[in-house]
Short mmCIF file of C-alpha atoms in Angstrom, two decimals:
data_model
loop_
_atom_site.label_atom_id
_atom_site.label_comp_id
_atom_site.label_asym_id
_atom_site.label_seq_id
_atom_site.Cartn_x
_atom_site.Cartn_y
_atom_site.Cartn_z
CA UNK A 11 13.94 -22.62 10.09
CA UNK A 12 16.40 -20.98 7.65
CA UNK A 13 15.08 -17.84 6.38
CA UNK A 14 16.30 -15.88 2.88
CA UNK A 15 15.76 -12.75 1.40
CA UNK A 16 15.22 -12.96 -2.29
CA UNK A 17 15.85 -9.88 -4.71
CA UNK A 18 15.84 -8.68 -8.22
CA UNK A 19 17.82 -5.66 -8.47
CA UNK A 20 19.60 -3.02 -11.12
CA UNK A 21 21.07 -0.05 -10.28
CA UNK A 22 19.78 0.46 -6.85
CA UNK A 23 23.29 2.04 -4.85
CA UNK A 24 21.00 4.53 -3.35
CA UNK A 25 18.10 2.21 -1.98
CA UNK A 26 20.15 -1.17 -1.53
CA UNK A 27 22.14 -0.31 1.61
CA UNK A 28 18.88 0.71 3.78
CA UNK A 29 16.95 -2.09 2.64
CA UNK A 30 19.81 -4.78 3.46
CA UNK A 31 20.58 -3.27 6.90
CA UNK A 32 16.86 -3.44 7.80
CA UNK A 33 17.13 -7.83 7.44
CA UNK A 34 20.92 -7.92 8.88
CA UNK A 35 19.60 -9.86 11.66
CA UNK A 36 16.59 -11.23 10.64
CA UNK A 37 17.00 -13.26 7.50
CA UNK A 38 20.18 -15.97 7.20
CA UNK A 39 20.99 -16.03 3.39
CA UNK A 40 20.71 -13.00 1.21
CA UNK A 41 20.25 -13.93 -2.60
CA UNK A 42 20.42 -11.00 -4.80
CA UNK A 43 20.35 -11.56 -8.59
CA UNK A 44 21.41 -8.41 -10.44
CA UNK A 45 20.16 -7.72 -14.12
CA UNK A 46 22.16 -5.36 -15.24
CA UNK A 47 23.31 -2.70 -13.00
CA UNK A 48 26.01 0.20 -13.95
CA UNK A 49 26.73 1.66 -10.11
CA UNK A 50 28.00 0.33 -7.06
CA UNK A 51 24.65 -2.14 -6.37
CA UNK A 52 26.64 -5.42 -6.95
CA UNK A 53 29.88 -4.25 -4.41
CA UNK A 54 26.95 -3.15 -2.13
CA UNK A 55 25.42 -6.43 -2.12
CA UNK A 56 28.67 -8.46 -1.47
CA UNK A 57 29.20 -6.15 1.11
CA UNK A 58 26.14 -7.66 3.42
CA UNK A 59 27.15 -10.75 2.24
CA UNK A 60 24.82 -11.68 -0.11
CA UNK A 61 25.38 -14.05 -2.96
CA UNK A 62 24.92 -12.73 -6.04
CA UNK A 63 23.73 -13.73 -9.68
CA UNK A 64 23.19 -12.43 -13.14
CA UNK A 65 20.39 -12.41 -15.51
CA UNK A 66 19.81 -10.42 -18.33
CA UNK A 67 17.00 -8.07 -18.05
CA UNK A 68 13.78 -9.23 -20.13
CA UNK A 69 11.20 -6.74 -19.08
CA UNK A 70 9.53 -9.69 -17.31
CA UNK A 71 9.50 -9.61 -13.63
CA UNK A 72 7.88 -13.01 -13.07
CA UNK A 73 10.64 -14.35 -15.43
CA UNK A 74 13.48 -12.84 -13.72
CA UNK A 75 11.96 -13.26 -9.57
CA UNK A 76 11.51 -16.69 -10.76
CA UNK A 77 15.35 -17.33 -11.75
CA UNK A 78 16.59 -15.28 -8.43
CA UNK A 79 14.25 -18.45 -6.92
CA UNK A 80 16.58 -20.90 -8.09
CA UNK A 81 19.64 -20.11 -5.90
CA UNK A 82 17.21 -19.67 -2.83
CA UNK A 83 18.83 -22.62 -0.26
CA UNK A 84 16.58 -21.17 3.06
CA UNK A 85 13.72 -22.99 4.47
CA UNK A 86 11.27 -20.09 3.85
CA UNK A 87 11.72 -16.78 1.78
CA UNK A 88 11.35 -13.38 2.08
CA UNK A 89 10.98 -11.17 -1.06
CA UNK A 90 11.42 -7.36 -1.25
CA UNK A 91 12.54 -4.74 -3.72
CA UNK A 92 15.58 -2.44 -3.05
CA UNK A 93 13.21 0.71 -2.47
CA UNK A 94 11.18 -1.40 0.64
CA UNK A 95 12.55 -2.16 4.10
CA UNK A 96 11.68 -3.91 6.64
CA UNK A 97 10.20 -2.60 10.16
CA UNK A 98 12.34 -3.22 12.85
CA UNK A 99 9.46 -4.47 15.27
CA UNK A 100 8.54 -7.25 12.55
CA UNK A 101 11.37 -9.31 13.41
CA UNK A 102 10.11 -11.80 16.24
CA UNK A 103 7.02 -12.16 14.41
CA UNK A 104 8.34 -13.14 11.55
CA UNK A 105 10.71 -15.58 13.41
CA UNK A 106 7.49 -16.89 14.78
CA UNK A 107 5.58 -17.58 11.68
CA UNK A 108 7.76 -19.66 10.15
CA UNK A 109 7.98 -21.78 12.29
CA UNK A 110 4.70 -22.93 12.92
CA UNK A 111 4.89 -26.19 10.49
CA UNK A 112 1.38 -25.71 8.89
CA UNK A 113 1.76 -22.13 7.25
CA UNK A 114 2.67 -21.99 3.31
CA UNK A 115 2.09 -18.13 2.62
CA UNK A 116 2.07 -15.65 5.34
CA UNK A 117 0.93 -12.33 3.89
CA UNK A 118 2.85 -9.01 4.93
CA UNK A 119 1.22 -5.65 5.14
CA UNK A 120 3.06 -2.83 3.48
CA UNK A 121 2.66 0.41 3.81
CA UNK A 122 3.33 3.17 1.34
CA UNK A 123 5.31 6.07 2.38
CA UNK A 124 4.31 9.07 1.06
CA UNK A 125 1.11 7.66 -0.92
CA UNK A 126 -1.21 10.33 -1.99
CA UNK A 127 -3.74 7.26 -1.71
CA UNK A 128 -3.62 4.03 -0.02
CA UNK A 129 -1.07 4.17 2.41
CA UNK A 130 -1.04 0.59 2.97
CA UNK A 131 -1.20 -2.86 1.26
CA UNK A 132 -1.33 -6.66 1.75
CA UNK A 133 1.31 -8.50 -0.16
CA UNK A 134 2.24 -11.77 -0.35
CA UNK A 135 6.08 -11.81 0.02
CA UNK A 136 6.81 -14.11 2.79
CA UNK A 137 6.22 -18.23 1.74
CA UNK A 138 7.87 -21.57 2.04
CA UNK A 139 10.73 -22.72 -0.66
CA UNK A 140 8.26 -24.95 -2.29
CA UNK A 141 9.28 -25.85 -5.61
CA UNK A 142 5.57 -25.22 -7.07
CA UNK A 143 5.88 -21.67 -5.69
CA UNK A 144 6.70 -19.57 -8.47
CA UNK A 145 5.49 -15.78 -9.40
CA UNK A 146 3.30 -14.87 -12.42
CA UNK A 147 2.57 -12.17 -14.47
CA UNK A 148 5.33 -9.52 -16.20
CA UNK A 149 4.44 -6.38 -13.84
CA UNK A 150 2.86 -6.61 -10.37
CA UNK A 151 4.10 -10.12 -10.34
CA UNK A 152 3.14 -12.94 -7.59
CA UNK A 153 2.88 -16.16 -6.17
CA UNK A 154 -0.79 -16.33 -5.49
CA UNK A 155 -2.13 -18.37 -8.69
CA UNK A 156 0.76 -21.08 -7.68
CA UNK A 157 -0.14 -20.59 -3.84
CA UNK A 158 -4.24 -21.39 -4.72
CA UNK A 159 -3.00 -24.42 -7.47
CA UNK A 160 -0.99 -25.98 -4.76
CA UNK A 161 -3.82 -25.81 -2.11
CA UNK A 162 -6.41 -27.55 -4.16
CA UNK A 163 -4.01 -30.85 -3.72
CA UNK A 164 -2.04 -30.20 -1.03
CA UNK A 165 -5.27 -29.26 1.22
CA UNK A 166 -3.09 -29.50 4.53
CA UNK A 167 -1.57 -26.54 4.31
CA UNK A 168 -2.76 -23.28 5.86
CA UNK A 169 -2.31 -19.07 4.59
CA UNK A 170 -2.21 -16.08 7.38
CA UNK A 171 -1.32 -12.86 7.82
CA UNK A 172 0.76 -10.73 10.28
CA UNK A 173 -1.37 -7.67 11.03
CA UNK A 174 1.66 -5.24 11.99
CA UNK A 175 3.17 -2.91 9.57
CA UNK A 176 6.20 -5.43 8.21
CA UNK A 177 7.64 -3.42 5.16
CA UNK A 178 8.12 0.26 4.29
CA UNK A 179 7.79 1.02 0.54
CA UNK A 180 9.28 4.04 -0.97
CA UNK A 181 8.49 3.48 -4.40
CA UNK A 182 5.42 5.11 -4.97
CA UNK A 183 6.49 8.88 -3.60
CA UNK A 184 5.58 11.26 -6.72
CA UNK A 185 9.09 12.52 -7.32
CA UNK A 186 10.65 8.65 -6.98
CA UNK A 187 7.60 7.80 -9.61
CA UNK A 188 7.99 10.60 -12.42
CA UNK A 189 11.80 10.06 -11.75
CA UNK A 190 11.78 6.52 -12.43
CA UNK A 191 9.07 7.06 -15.32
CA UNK A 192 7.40 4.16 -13.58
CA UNK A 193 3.96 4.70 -14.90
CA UNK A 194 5.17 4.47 -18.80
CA UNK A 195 7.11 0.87 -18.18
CA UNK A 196 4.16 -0.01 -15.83
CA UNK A 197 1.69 0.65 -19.03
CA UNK A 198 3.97 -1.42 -21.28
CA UNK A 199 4.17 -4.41 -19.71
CA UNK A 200 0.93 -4.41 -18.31
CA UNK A 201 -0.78 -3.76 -21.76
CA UNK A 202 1.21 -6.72 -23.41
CA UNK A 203 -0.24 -9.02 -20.90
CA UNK A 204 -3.68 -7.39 -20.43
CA UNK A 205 -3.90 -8.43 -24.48
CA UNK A 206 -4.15 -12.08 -24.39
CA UNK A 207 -5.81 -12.19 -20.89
CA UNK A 208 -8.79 -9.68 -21.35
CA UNK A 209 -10.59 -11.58 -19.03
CA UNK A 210 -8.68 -11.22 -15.74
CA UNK A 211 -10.23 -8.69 -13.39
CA UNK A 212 -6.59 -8.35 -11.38
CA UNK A 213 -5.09 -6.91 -14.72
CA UNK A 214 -8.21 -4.82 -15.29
CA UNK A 215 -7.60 -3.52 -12.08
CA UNK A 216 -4.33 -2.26 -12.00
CA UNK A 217 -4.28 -1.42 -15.76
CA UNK A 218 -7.09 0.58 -15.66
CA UNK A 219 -6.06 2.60 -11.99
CA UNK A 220 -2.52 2.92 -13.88
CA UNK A 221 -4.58 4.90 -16.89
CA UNK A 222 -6.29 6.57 -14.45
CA UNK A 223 -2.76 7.56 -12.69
CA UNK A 224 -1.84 8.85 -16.34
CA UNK A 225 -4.84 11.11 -16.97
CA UNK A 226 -6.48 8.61 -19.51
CA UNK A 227 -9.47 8.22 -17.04
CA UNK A 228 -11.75 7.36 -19.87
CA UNK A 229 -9.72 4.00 -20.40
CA UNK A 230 -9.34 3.71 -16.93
CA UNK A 231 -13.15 3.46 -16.23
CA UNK A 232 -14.01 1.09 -19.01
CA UNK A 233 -11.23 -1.34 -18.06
CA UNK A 234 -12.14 -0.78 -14.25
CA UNK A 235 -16.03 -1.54 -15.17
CA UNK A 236 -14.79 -4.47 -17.28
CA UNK A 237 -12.99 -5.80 -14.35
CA UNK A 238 -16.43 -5.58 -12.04
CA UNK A 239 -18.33 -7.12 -14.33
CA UNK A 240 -16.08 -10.09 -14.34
CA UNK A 241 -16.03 -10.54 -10.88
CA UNK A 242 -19.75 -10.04 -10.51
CA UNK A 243 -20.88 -12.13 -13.35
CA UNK A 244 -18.51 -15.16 -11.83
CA UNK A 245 -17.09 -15.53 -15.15
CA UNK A 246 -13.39 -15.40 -13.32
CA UNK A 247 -10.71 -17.80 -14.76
CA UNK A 248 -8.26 -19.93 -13.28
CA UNK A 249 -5.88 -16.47 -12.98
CA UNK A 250 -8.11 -14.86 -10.78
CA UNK A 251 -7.90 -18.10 -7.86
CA UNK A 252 -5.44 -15.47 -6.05
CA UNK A 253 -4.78 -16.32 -2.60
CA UNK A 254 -7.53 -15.69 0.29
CA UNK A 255 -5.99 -12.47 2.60
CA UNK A 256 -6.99 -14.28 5.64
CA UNK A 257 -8.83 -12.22 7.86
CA UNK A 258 -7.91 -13.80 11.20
CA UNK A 259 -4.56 -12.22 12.47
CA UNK A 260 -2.07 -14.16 13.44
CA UNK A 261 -1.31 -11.97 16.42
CA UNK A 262 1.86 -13.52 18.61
CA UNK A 263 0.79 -16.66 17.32
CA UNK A 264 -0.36 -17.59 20.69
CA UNK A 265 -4.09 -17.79 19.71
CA UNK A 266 -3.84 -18.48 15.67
CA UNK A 267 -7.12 -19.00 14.26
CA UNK A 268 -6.28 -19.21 10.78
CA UNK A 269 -7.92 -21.75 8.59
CA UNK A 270 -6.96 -24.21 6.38
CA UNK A 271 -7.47 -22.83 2.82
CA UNK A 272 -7.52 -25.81 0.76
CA UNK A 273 -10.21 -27.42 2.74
CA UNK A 274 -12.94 -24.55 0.92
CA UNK A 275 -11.29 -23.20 -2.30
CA UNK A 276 -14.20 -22.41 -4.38
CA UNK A 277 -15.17 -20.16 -1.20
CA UNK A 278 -12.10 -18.62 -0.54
CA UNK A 279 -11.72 -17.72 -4.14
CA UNK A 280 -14.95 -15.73 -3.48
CA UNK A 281 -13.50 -14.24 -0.62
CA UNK A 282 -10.23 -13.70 -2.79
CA UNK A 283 -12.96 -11.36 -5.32
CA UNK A 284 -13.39 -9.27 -2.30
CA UNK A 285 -9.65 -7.67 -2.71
CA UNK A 286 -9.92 -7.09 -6.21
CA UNK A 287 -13.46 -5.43 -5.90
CA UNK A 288 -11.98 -3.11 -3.35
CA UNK A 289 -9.60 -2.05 -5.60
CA UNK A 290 -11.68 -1.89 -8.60
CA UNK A 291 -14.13 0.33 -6.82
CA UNK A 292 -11.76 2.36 -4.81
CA UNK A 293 -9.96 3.46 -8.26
CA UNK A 294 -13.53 4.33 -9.89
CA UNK A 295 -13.97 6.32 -7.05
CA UNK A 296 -11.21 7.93 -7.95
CA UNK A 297 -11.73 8.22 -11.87
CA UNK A 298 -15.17 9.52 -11.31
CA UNK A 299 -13.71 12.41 -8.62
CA UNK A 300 -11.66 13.91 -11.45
CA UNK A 301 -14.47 13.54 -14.02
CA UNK A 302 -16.94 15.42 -10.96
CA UNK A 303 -18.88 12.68 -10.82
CA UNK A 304 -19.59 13.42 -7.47
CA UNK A 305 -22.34 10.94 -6.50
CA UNK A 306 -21.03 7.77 -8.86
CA UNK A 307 -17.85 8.23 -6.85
CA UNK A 308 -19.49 8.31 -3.23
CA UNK A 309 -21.27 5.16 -4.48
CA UNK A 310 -18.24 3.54 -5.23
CA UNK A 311 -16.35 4.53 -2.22
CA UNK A 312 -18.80 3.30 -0.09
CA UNK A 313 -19.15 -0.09 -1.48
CA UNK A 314 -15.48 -0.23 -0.93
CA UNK A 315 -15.74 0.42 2.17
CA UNK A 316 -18.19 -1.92 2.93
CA UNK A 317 -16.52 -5.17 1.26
CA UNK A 318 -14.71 -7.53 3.94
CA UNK A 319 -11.28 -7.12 3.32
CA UNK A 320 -8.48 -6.43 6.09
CA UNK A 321 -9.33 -3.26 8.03
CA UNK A 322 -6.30 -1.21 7.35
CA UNK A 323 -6.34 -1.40 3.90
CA UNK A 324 -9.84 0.60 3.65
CA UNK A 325 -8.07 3.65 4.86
CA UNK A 326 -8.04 5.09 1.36
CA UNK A 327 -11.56 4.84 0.82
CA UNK A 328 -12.46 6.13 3.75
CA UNK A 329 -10.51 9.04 3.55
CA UNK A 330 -11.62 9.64 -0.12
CA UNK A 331 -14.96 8.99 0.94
CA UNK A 332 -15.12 11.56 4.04
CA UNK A 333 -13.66 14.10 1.52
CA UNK A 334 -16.22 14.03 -0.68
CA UNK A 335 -19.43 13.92 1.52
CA UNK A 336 -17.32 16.97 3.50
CA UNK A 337 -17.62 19.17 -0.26
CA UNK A 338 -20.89 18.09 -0.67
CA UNK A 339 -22.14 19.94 2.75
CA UNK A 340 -22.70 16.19 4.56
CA UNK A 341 -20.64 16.95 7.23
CA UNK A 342 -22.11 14.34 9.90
CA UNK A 343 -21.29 11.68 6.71
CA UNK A 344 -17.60 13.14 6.03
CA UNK A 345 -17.11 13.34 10.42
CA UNK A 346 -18.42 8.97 10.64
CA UNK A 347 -16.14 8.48 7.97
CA UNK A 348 -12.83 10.48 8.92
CA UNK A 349 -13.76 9.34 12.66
CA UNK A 350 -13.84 5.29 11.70
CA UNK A 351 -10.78 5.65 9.40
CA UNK A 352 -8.89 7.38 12.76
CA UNK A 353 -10.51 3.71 14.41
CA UNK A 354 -8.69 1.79 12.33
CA UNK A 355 -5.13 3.55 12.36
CA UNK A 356 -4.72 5.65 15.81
CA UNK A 357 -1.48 7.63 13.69
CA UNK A 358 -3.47 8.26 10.55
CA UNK A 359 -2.26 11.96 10.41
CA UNK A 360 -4.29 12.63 7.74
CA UNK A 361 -7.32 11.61 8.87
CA UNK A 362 -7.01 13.63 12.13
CA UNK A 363 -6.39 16.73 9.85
CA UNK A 364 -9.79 16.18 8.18
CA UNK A 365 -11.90 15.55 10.62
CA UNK A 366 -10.78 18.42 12.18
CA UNK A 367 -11.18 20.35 9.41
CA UNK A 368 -14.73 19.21 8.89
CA UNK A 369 -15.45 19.67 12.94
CA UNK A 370 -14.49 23.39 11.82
CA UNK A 371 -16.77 23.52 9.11
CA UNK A 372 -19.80 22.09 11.89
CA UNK A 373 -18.41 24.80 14.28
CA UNK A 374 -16.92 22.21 17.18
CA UNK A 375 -14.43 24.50 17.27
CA UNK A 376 -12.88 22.71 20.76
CA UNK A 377 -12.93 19.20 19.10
CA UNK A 378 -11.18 20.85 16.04
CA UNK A 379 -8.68 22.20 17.92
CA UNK A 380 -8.48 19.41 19.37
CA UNK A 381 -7.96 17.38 15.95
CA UNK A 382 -5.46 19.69 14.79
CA UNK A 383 -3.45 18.82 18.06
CA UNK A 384 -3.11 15.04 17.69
CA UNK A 385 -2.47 15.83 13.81
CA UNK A 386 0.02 17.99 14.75
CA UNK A 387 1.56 15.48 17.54
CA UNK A 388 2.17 12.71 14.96
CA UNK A 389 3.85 15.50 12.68
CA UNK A 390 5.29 18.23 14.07
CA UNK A 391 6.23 19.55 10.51
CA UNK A 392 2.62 19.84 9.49
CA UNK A 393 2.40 23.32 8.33
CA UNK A 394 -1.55 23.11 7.20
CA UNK A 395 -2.10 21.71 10.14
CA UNK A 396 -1.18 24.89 12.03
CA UNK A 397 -2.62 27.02 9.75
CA UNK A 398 -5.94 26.01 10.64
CA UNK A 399 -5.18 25.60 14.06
CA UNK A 400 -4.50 29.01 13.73
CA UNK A 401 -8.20 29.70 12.28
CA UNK A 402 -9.82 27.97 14.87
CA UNK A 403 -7.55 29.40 17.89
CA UNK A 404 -9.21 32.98 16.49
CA UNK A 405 -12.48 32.42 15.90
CA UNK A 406 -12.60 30.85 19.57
CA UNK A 407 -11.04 33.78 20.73
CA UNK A 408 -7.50 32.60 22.21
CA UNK A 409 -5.65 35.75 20.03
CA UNK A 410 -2.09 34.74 21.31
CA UNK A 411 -2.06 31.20 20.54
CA UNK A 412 -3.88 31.67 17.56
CA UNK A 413 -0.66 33.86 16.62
CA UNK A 414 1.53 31.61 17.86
CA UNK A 415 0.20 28.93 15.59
CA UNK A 416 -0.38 31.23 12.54
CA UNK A 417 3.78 32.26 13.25
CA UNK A 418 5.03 28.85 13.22
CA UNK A 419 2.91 27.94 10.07
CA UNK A 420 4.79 30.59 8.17
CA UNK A 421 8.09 29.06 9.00
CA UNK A 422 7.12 25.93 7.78
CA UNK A 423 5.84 27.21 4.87
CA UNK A 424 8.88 29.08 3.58
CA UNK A 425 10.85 25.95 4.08
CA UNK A 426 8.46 24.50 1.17
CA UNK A 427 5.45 26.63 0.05
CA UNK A 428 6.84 30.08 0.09
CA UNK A 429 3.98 31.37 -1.67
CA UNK A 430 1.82 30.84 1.02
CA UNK A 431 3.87 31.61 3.72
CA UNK A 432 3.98 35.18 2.27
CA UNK A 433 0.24 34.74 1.43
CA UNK A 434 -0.66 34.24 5.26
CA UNK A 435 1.85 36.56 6.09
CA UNK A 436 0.03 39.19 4.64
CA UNK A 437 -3.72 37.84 5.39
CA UNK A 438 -2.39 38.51 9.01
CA UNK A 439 -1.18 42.19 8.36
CA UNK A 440 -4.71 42.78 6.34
CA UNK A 441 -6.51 41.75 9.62
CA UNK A 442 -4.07 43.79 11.74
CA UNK A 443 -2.85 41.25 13.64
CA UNK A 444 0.76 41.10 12.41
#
């Protein structure tokens, strides 16, 4: 099976060369449709060999992924942005699922680098060249309203995932974000569609977590609420059929137990809800932490939590969750919850960094220090990290270490956070042990 990447680009020199080394020996045809850049994207492209087109811009993403479709000549296709790459252990399995004959859609997780939420996401980016495929929607655009109309006639074909990490997304770091004013083009397009489709709980969703992103966490809730409703009243429209994120993985392919989608539409568009929900929940968790609505946020974090959507992506809401329950004084809550989102993703450093910082606040000093250790292990550049191994090294009495730890905290903070690196500096020389 021939595979092709498929790309919208402008102005992407920076980003372009790491993403198109990253498929260099995984994809076969490299389409890149350019809509307007300035810099050195287009001699970058040609460079890799890809074939590229030109379309002028019309602050529609559907519009313009859809036209890069048209000079797509591969078997199956593989869309990313410039900012995403993909992992380097993805490769055989994505050799493998396309060619098993009965898959349409194979969904790809992503994972957000540098996130101060989520850090990962299911997307659908990897599907046949069908000519009924096409994306929808100006901003966040997809396939999966296509994918579902397809499968309620062509009822032979099947939808899957690959649970490994297959793309790294840089687009979401803070400074990349404010840089690229992201949020304010985000809001226009998103408002312009959200006007004459009110009723969608998807654009509820991400509208209303983009207000809350912008401070406007008023907005945010009422268009997150309006979104729940939807979905709970089963008043959803033909928009919201989004494709099911089967929960059987597809792991090596050897023992695929994915089902046929078609065969049970009006169920899997249930299932479908379940994604949205998460998200709608997740991000009034969120709006109702700033507001210090302490307990409507817990609520909302734990039905999150609960909902039966892909493991991985509940890491958010757990973490969220566990921070919470660990300010309201429920520490043996905030420990279940750091301690199942560590379950899901062995190298979440962040979750080993709470939990030990809530095993500090139970006094388990040796399974803090303990935390702080792994935490540490994963990133050896976590300052915080030994800063409060430092705190627990003391209190259990091991002075050296303790300095040891508190030392090479300071050097990490003075790359970064000198502030605090002279603040600990001279917490240490108030206790006399500096």
């Amino acid at each position: 099976m021939k595979l092709s990447l498929c790309m919208i680009v402008k102005n992407e020199e920076t980003n372009l060369p790491k993403c198109l080394q990253s498929v260099e020996d995984v994809v076969d045809e490299i389409v890149v449709l350019d809509t307007g850049s300035s810099d050195q994207t287009i001699q970058i492209a040609k460079q890799f060999g890809a074939k590229v087109h030109y379309f002028e811009w019309c602050n529609n993403f559907s519009t313009a992924r859809n036209e890069a479709l048209k000079y797509v000549t591969g078997d199956w296709i593989l869309v990313l942005d410039a900012d995403e790459s993909l992992t380097p252990e993805i490769a055989p399995y994505l050799q493998e699922a396309i060619n098993i004959q009965d898959y349409l859609l194979i969904n790809l997780v992503r994972q957000e680098i540098g996130a101060t939420q989520s850090p990962y996401s299911l997307v659908s980016r990897l599907f046949r060249n069908h000519p009924k495929i096409k994306f929808d929607r100006p901003y966040h655009a997809l396939v999966d309203d296509s994918i579902a109309a397809i499968l309620t006639k062509e009822t032979y074909w099947q939808i899957g995932y690959l649970p490994e990490v297959a793309i790294l997304h840089a687009g979401y770091q803070k400074a990349i974000i404010n840089q690229l004013h992201k949020y304010a083009k985000a809001a226009v397009a998103m408002e312009e569609f959200f006007a004459a489709n009110s009723d969608d709980a998807y654009i509820c969703s991400k509208l209303g977590a983009l207000y809350v992103e912008m401070g406007k966490i008023n907005e945010g809730i009422e268009l997150l609420n309006q979104g729940l409703s939807q979905i709970i009243g089963n008043q959803l429209n033909q928009s919201n059929n989004r494709v099911h994120k089967d929960k059987i993985a597809l792991r090596g392919f050897q023992n695929s137990q994915s089902r046929k989608v078609g065969n049970s539409l009006g169920q899997d568009i249930k299932e479908t809800n379940y994604d949205i929900l998460y998200e709608l929940h997740y991000h009034l968790g969120i709006a109702h932490t700033n507001l210090k609505n302490v307990d409507q946020a817990i609520s909302h974090y734990q039905a999150a939590v609960k909902l039966p959507i892909y493991p991985l992506l509940k890491l958010g809401g757990y973490n969220n969750l566990g921070n919470l329950l660990k300010a309201s004084a429920d520490f043996i809550g905030a420990k279940n919850a750091y301690e199942t989102a560590i379950k899901i993703d062995p190298s979440f450093v962040t979750g080993y960094y709470n939990l030990g910082m809530v095993c500090k606040a139970m006094g388990s000093l040796v399974e803090a220090i303990d935390c702080y250790y792994k935490a540490i292990q994963l990133n050896p550049d976590y300052a915080e990290a030994y800063q409060n191994l430092g705190v627990v090294l003391l209190k259990a009495g091991d002075v050296e270490t303790s300095l040891a730890a508190f030392e090479y905290a300071i050097s990490l903070h003075e790359q970064n956070n000198p502030q605090e690196a002279q603040r600990l500096r001279q917490g240490l020389q108030d206790m006399g042990l500096k």
